[in-house]
mmCIF file of C-alpha atoms and ligand atoms in Angstrom:
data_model
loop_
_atom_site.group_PDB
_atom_site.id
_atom_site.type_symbol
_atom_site.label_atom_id
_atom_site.label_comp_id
_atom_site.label_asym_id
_atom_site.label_seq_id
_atom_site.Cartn_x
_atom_site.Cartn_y
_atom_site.Cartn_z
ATOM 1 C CA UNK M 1 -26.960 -32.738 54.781
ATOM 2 C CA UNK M 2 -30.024 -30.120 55.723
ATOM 3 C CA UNK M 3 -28.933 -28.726 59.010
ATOM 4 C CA UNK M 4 -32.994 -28.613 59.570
ATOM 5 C CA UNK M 5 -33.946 -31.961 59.024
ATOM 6 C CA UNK M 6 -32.112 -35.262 59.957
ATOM 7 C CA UNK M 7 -31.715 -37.635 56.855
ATOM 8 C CA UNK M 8 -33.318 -41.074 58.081
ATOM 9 C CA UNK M 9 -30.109 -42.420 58.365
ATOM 10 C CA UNK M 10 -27.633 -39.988 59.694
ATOM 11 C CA UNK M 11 -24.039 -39.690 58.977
ATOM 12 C CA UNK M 12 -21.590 -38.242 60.572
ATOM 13 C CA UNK M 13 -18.468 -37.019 58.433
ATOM 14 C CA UNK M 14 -14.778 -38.214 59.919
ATOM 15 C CA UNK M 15 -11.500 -38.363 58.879
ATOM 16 C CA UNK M 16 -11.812 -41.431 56.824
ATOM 17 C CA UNK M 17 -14.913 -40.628 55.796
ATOM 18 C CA UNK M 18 -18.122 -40.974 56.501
ATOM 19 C CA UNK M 19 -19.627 -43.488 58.568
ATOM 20 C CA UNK M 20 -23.810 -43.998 60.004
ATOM 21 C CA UNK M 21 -23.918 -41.993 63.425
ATOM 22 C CA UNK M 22 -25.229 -45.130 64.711
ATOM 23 C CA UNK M 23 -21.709 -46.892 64.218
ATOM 24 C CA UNK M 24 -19.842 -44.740 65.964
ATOM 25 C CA UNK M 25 -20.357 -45.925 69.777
ATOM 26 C CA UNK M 26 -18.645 -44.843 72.752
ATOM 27 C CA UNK M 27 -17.594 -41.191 72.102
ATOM 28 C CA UNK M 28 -15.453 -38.974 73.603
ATOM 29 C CA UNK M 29 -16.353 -35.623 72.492
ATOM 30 C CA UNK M 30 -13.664 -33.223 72.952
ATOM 31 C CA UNK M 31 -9.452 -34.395 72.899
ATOM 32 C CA UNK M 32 -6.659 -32.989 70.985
ATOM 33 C CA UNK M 33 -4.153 -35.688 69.112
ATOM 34 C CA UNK M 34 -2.467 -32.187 67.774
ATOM 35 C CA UNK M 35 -2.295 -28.594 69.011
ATOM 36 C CA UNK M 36 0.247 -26.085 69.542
ATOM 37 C CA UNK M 37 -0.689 -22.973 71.389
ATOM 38 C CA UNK M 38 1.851 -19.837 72.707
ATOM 39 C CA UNK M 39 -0.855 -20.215 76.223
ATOM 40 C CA UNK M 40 0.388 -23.963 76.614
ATOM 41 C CA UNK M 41 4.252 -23.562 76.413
ATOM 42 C CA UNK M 42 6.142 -26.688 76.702
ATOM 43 C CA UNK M 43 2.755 -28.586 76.436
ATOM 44 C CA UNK M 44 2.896 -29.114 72.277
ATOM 45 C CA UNK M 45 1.404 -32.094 71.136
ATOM 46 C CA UNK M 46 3.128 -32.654 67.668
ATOM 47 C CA UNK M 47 4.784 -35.675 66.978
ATOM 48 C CA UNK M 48 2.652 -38.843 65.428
ATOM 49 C CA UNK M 49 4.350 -41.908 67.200
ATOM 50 C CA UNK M 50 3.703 -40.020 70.570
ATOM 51 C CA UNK M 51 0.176 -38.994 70.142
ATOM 52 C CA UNK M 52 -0.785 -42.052 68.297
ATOM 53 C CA UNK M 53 0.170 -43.832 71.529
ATOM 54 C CA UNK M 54 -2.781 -41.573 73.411
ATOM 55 C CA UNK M 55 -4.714 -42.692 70.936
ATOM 56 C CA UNK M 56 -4.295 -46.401 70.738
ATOM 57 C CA UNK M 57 -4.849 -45.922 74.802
ATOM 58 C CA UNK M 58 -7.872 -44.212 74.249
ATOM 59 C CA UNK M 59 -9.462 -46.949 72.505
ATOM 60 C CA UNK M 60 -8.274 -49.435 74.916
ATOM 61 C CA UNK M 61 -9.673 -47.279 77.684
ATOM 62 C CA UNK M 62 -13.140 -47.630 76.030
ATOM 63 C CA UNK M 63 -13.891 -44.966 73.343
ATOM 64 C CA UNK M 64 -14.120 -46.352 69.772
ATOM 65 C CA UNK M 65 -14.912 -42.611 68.832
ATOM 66 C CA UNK M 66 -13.280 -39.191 69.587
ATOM 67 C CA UNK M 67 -13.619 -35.473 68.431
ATOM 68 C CA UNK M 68 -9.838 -33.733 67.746
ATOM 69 C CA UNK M 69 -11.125 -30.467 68.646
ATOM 70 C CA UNK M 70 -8.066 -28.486 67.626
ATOM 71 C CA UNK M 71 -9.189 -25.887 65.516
ATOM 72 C CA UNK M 72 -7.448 -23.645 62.255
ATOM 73 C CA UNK M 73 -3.696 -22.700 62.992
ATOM 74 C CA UNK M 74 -3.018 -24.162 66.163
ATOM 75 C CA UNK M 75 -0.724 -26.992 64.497
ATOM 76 C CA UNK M 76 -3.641 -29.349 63.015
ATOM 77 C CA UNK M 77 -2.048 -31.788 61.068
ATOM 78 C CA UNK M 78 -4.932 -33.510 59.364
ATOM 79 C CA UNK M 79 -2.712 -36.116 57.209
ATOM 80 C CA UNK M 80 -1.078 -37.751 60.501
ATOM 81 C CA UNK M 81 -4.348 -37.117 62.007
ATOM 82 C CA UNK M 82 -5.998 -39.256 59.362
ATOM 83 C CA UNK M 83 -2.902 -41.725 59.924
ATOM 84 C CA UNK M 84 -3.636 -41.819 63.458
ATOM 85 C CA UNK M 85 -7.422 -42.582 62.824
ATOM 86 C CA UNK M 86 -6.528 -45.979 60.420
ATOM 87 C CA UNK M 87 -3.557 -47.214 62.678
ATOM 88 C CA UNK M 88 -5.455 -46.795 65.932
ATOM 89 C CA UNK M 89 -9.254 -48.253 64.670
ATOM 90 C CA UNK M 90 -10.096 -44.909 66.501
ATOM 91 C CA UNK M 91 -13.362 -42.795 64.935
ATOM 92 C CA UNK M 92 -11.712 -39.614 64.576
ATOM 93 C CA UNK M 93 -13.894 -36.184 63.732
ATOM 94 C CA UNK M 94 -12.091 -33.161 63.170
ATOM 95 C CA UNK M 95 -12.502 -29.537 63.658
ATOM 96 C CA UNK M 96 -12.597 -25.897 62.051
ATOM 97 C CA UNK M 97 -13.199 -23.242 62.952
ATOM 98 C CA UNK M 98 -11.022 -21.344 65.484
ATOM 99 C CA UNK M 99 -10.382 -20.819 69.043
ATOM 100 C CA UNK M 100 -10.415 -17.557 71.285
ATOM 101 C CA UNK M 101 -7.875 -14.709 70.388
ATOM 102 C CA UNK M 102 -5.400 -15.386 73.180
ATOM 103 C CA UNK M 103 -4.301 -18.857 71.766
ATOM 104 C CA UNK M 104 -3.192 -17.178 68.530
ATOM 105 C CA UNK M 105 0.264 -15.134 69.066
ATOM 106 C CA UNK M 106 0.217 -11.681 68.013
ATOM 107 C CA UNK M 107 0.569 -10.794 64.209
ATOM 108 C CA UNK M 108 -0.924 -14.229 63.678
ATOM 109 C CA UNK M 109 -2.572 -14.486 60.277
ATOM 110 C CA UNK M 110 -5.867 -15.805 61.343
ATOM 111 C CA UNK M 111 -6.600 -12.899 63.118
ATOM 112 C CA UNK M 112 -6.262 -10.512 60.362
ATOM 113 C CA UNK M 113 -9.293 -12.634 58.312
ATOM 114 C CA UNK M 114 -12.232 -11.230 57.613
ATOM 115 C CA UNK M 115 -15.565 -12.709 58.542
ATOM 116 C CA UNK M 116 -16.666 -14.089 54.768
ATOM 117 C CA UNK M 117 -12.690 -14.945 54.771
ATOM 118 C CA UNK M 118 -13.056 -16.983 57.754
ATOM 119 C CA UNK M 119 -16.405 -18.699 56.561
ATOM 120 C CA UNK M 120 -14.981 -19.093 53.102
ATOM 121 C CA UNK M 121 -12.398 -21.388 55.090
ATOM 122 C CA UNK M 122 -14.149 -22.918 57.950
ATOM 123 C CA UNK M 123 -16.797 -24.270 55.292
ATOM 124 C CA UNK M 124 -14.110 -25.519 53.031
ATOM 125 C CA UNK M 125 -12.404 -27.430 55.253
ATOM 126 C CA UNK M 126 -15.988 -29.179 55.562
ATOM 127 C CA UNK M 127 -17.122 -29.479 52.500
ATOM 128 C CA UNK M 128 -13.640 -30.510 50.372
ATOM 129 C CA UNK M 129 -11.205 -31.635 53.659
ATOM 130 C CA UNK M 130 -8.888 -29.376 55.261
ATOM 131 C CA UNK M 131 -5.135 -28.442 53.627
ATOM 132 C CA UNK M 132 -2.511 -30.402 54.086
ATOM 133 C CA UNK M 133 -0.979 -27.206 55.250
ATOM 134 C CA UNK M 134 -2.846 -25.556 58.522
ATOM 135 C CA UNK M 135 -1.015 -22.348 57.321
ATOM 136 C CA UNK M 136 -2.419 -19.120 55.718
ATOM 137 C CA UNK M 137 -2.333 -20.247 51.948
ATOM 138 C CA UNK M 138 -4.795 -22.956 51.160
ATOM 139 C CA UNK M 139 -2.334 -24.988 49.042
ATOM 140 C CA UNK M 140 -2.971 -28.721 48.265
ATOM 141 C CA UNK M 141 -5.781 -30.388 49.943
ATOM 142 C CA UNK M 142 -5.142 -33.123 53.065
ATOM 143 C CA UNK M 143 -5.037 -36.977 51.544
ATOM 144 C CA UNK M 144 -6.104 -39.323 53.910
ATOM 145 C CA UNK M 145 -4.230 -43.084 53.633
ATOM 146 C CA UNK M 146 -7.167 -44.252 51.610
ATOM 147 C CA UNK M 147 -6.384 -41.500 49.151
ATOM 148 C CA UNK M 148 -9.951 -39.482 50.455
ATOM 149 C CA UNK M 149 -10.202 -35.689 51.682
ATOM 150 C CA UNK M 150 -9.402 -35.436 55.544
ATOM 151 C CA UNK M 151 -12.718 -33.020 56.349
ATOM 152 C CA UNK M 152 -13.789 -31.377 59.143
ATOM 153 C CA UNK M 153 -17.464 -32.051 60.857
ATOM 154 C CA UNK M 154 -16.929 -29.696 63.793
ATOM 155 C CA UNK M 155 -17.017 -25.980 63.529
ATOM 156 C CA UNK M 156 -15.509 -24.435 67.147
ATOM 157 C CA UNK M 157 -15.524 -21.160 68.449
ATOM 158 C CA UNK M 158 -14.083 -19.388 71.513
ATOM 159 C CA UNK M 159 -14.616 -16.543 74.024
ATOM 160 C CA UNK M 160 -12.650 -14.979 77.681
ATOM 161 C CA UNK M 161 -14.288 -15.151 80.431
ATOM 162 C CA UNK M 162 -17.441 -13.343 80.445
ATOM 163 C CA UNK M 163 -15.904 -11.681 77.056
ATOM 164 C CA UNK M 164 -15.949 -11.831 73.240
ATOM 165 C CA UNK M 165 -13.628 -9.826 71.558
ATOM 166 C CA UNK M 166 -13.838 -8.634 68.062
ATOM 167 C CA UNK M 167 -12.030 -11.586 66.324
ATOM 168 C CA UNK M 168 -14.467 -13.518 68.677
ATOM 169 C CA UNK M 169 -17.436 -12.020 67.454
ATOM 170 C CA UNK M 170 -15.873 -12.221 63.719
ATOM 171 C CA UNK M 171 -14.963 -16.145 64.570
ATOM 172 C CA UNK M 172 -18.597 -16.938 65.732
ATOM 173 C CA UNK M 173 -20.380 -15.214 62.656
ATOM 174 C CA UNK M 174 -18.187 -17.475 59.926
ATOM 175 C CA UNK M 175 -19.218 -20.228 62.518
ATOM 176 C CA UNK M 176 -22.673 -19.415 62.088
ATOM 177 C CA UNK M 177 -22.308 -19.125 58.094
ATOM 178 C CA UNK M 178 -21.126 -22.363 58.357
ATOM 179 C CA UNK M 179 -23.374 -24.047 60.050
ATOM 180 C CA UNK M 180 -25.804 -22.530 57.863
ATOM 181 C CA UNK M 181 -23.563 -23.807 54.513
ATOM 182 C CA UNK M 182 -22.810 -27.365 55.650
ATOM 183 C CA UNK M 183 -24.893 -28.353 59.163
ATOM 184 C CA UNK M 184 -21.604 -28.912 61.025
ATOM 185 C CA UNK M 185 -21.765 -29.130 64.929
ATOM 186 C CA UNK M 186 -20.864 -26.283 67.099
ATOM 187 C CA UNK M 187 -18.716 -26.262 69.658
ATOM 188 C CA UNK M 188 -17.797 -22.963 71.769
ATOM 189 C CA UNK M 189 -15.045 -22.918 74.103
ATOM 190 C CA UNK M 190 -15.762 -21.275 77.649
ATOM 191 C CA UNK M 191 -13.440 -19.572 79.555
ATOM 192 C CA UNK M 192 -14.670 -21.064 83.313
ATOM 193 C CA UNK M 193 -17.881 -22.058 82.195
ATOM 194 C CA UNK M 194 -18.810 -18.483 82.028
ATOM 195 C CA UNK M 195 -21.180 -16.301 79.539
ATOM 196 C CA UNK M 196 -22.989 -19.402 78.277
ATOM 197 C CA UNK M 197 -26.834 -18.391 77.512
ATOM 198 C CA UNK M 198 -24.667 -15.132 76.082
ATOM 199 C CA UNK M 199 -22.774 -17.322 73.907
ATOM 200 C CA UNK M 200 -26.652 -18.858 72.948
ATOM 201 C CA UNK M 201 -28.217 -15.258 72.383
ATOM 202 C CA UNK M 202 -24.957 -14.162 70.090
ATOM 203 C CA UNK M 203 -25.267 -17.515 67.753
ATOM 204 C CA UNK M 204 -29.282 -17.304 67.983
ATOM 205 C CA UNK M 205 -29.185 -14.221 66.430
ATOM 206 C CA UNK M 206 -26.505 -15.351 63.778
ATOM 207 C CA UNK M 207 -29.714 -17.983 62.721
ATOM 208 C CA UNK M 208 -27.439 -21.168 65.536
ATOM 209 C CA UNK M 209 -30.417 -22.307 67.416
ATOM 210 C CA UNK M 210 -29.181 -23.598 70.834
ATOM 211 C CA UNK M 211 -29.716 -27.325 69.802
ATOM 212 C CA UNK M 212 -26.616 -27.089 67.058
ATOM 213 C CA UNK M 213 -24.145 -26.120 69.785
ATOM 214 C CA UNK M 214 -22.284 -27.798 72.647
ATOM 215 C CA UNK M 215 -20.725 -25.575 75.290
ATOM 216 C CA UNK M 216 -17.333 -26.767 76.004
ATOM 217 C CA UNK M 217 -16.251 -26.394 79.362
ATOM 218 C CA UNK M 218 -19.289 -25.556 81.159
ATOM 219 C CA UNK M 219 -18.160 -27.410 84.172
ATOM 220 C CA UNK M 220 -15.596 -25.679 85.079
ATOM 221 C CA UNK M 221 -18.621 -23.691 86.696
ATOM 222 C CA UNK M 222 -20.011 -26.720 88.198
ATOM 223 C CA UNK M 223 -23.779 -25.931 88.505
ATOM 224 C CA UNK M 224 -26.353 -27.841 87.928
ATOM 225 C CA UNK M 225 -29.091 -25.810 87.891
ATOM 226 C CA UNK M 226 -27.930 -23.635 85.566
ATOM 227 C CA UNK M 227 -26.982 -26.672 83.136
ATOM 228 C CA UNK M 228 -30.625 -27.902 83.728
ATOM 229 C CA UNK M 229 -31.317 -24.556 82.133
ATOM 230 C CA UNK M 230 -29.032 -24.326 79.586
ATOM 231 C CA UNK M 231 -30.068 -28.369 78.420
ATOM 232 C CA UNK M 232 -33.688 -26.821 78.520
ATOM 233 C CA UNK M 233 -32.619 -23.926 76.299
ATOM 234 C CA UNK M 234 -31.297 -27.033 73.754
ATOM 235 C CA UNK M 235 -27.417 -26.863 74.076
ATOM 236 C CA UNK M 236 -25.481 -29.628 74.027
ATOM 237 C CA UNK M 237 -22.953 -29.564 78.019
ATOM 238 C CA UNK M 238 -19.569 -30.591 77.552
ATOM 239 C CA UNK M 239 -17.992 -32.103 80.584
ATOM 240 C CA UNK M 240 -14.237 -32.371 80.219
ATOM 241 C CA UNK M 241 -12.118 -30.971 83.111
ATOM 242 C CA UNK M 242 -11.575 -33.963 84.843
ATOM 243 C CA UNK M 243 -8.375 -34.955 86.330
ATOM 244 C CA UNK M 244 -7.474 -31.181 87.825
ATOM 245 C CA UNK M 245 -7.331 -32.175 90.674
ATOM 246 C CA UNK M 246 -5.638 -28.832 91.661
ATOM 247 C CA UNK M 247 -9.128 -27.176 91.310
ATOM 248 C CA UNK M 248 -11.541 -29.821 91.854
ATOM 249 C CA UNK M 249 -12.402 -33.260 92.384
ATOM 250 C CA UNK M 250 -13.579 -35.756 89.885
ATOM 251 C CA UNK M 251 -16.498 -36.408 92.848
ATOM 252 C CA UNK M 252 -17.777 -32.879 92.152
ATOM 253 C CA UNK M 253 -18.115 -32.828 88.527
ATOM 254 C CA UNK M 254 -19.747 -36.310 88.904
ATOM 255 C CA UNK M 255 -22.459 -34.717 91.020
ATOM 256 C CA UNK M 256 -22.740 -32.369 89.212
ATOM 257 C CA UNK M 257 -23.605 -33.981 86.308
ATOM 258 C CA UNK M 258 -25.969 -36.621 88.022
ATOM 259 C CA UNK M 259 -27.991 -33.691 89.508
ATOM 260 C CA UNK M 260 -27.894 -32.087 85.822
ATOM 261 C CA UNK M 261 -28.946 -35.177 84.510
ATOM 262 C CA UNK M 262 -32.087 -35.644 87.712
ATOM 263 C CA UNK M 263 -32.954 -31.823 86.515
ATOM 264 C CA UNK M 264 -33.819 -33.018 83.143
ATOM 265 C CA UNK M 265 -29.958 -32.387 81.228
ATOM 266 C CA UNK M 266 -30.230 -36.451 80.210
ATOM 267 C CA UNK M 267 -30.715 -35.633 76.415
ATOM 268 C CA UNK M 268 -28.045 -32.870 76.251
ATOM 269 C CA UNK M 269 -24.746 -34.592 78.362
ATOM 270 C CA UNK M 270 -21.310 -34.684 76.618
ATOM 271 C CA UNK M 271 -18.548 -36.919 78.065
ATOM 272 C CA UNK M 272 -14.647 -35.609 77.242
ATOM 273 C CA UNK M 273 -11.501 -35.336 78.865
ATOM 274 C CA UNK M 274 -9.839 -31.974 77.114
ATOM 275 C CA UNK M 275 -6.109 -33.472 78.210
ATOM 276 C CA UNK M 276 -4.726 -31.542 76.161
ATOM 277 C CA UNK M 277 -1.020 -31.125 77.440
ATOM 278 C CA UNK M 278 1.720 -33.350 76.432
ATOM 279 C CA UNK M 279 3.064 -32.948 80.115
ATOM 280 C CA UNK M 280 -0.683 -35.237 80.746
ATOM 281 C CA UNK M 281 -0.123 -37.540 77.973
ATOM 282 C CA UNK M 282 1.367 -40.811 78.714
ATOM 283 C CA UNK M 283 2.588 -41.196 75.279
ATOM 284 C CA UNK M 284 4.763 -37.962 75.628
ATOM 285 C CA UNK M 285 6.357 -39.164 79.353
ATOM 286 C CA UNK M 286 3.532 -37.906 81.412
ATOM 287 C CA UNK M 287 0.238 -38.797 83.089
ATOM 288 C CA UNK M 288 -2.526 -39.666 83.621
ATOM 289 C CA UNK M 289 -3.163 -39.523 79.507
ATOM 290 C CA UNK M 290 -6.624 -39.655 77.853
ATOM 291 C CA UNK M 291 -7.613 -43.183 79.178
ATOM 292 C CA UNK M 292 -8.366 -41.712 82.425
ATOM 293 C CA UNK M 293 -11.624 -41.027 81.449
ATOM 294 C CA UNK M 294 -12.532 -44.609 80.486
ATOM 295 C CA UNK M 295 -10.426 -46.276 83.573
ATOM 296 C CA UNK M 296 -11.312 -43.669 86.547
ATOM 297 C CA UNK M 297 -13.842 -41.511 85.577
ATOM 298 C CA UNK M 298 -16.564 -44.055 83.887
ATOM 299 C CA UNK M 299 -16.564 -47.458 86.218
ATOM 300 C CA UNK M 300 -17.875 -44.576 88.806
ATOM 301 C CA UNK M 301 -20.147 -42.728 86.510
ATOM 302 C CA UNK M 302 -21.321 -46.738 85.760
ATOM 303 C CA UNK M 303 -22.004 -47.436 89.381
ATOM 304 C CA UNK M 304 -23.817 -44.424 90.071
ATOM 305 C CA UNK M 305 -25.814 -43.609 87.021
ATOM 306 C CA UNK M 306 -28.562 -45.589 85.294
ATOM 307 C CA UNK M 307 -27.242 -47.570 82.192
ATOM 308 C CA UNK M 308 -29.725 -45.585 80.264
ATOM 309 C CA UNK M 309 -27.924 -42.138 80.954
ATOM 310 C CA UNK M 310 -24.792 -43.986 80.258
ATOM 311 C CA UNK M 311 -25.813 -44.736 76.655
ATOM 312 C CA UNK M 312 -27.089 -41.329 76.351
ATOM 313 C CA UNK M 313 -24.142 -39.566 77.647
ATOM 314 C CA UNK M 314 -21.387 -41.551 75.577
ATOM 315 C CA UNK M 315 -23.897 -42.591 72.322
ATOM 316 C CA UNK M 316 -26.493 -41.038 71.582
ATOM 317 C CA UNK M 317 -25.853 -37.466 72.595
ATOM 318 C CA UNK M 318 -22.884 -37.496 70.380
ATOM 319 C CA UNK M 319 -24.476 -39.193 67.887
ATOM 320 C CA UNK M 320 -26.800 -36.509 67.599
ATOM 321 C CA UNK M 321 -24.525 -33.693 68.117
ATOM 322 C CA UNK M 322 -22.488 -34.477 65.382
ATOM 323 C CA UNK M 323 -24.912 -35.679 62.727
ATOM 324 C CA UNK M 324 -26.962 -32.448 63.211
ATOM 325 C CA UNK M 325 -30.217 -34.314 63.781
ATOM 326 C CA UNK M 326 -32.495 -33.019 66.023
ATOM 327 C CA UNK M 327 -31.797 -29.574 65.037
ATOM 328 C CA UNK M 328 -34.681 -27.427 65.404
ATOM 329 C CA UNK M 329 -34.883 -23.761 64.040
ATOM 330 C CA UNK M 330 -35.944 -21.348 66.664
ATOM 331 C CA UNK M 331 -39.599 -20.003 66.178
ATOM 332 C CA UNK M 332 -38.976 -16.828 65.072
ATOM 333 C CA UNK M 333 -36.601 -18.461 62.373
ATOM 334 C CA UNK M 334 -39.559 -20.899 61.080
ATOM 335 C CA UNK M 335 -42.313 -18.065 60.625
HETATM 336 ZN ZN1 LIG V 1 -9.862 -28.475 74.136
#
């Protein structure tokens, strides 16, 4: 797949394989089924009855599709993954690609990779399906149930707040190799929804334009004028901190979005919920679990938004995020 050009009937790459981007409905666009991270102790999401609970729930709650956005060596698991994808009916699209520096302990092997080390990988696990084995040897590939590859269709990256360190800056130049190799989606995690058109610059001189990448996170600075401006610029706005109710309500992020949306964001909206903890997972013994996005968050989003921003939020922003069409070069790239 050209990441210039959309095929006329775009596909989009997931764990069983791949299906049209028009198929893939309702999507959630950022969860995690499996991740285990020194920054979230206690919080380890890593055993398949558990998180295949979430997941049935997550369907229930409304979302036939959903991104696993956990990226290289933070205990993916793609074989149980793909498990969790057949047994549930869920759409399931995994990630590569890695997350900022903090979420790796130190002396972690990731961090010692070089740039072409980390593309080498990152591109593999889209091209021929992740390794069984999220570990520093490639070993024998992931089988799905269906006997197929388990790949990868997102390629993440992450940064501090207002800060990319060098394995940052390393991370986001295999991301941008990739994207180049294989059209995957970008994703780049924010810390606070900060250094986003910096984030934009960095990949848009790596060759990313802005219209390849979604900004994860970029609610947790909830302003809508500068998402307006950032949707104008091309990128893709994940929204996906709700339920923190310790920092905001789910009233403000709802604004928020509406006014983004009233400002001209319609076109660039992502819907998630980023749980994330098993301490917030129903399925581990905690709440309120990934269907609160489907059963509190979207009967109000319904109510107050017009049913075409609904279907462009949850379908076809996703739809085109993922299957790379739309995709534009920058001008200076084209001439
Ligand atoms: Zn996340």
């Amino acid at each position: 797949m050209s990441p210039l050009a959309g095929p006329p009937d775009p596909a989009v790459s997931t764990v069983l394989g791949d299906v049209p981007a028009v198929t893939l409905g309702r999507t959630n666009y950022h969860e995690h089924f499996f991740q285990v991270s020194p920054l979230l102790p206690g919080d380890a999401l890593d055993d398949e009855p558990r998180s295949l609970v979430e997941a049935v729930s997550l369907r229930a709650s409304g979302f036939p599709a959903v991104v696993d956005a956990t990226p290289t060596g933070l205990g993916r698991r793609p074989e149980a993954l793909a498990r969790l994808a057949a047994a549930s009916g869920l759409h399931v699209v995994a990630t590569t690609g890695a997350h900022r520096e903090p979420h790796y302990g130190a002396g972690h092997w990731l961090l010692e990779l070089t740039e072409d080390q980390l593309a080498e990988r990152f591109t593999a696990d889209v091209t021929d399906g992740q390794p069984a084995v999220d570990g520093p040897g490639r070993g024998p590939r992931a089988v799905g149930p269906d006997g197929g590859p388990v790949r990868a269709a997102v390629v993440k990256a992450g940064i501090g707040y207002w800060s990319i360190g060098a394995f940052e800056q390393r991370v986001l130049a295999a991301v941008a190799a990739t994207w180049a190799r294989t059209g995957a989606a970008v994703l780049v995690h924010l810390e606070h929804g900060s250094a986003t058109f910096e984030v934009l610059a960095t990949l848009e001189v790596l060759g990313v334009p802005a219209s390849a990448v979604a900004l994860a996170h970029v609610d947790r600075n909830p302003d809508p004028g500068l998402h307006a401006e950032l949707a104008a610029a091309g990128a893709y706005l994940g929204y996906d901190g709700w339920a923190r109710s310790q920092r905001w309500p789910d009233s403000l992020l709802l604004d928020c979005l509406l006014r983004a949306a009233e400002q001209g964001a319609t076109e660039r909206l992502l819907l998630g919920g980023d749980v994330a903890r098993a301490t917030r997972y129903r399925g581990y013994g905690g709440m309120p679990g990934l269907a609160h996005l489907g059963e509190r968050v979207l009967p109000r989003l319904e109510r107050a938004a017009s049913p075409a921003l609904v279907t462009a939020l949850l379908e076809t922003n996703p739809a085109r995020w993922l299957s790379g069409t739309g995709t534009t070069v920058s001008t200076e790239e084209q001439t």
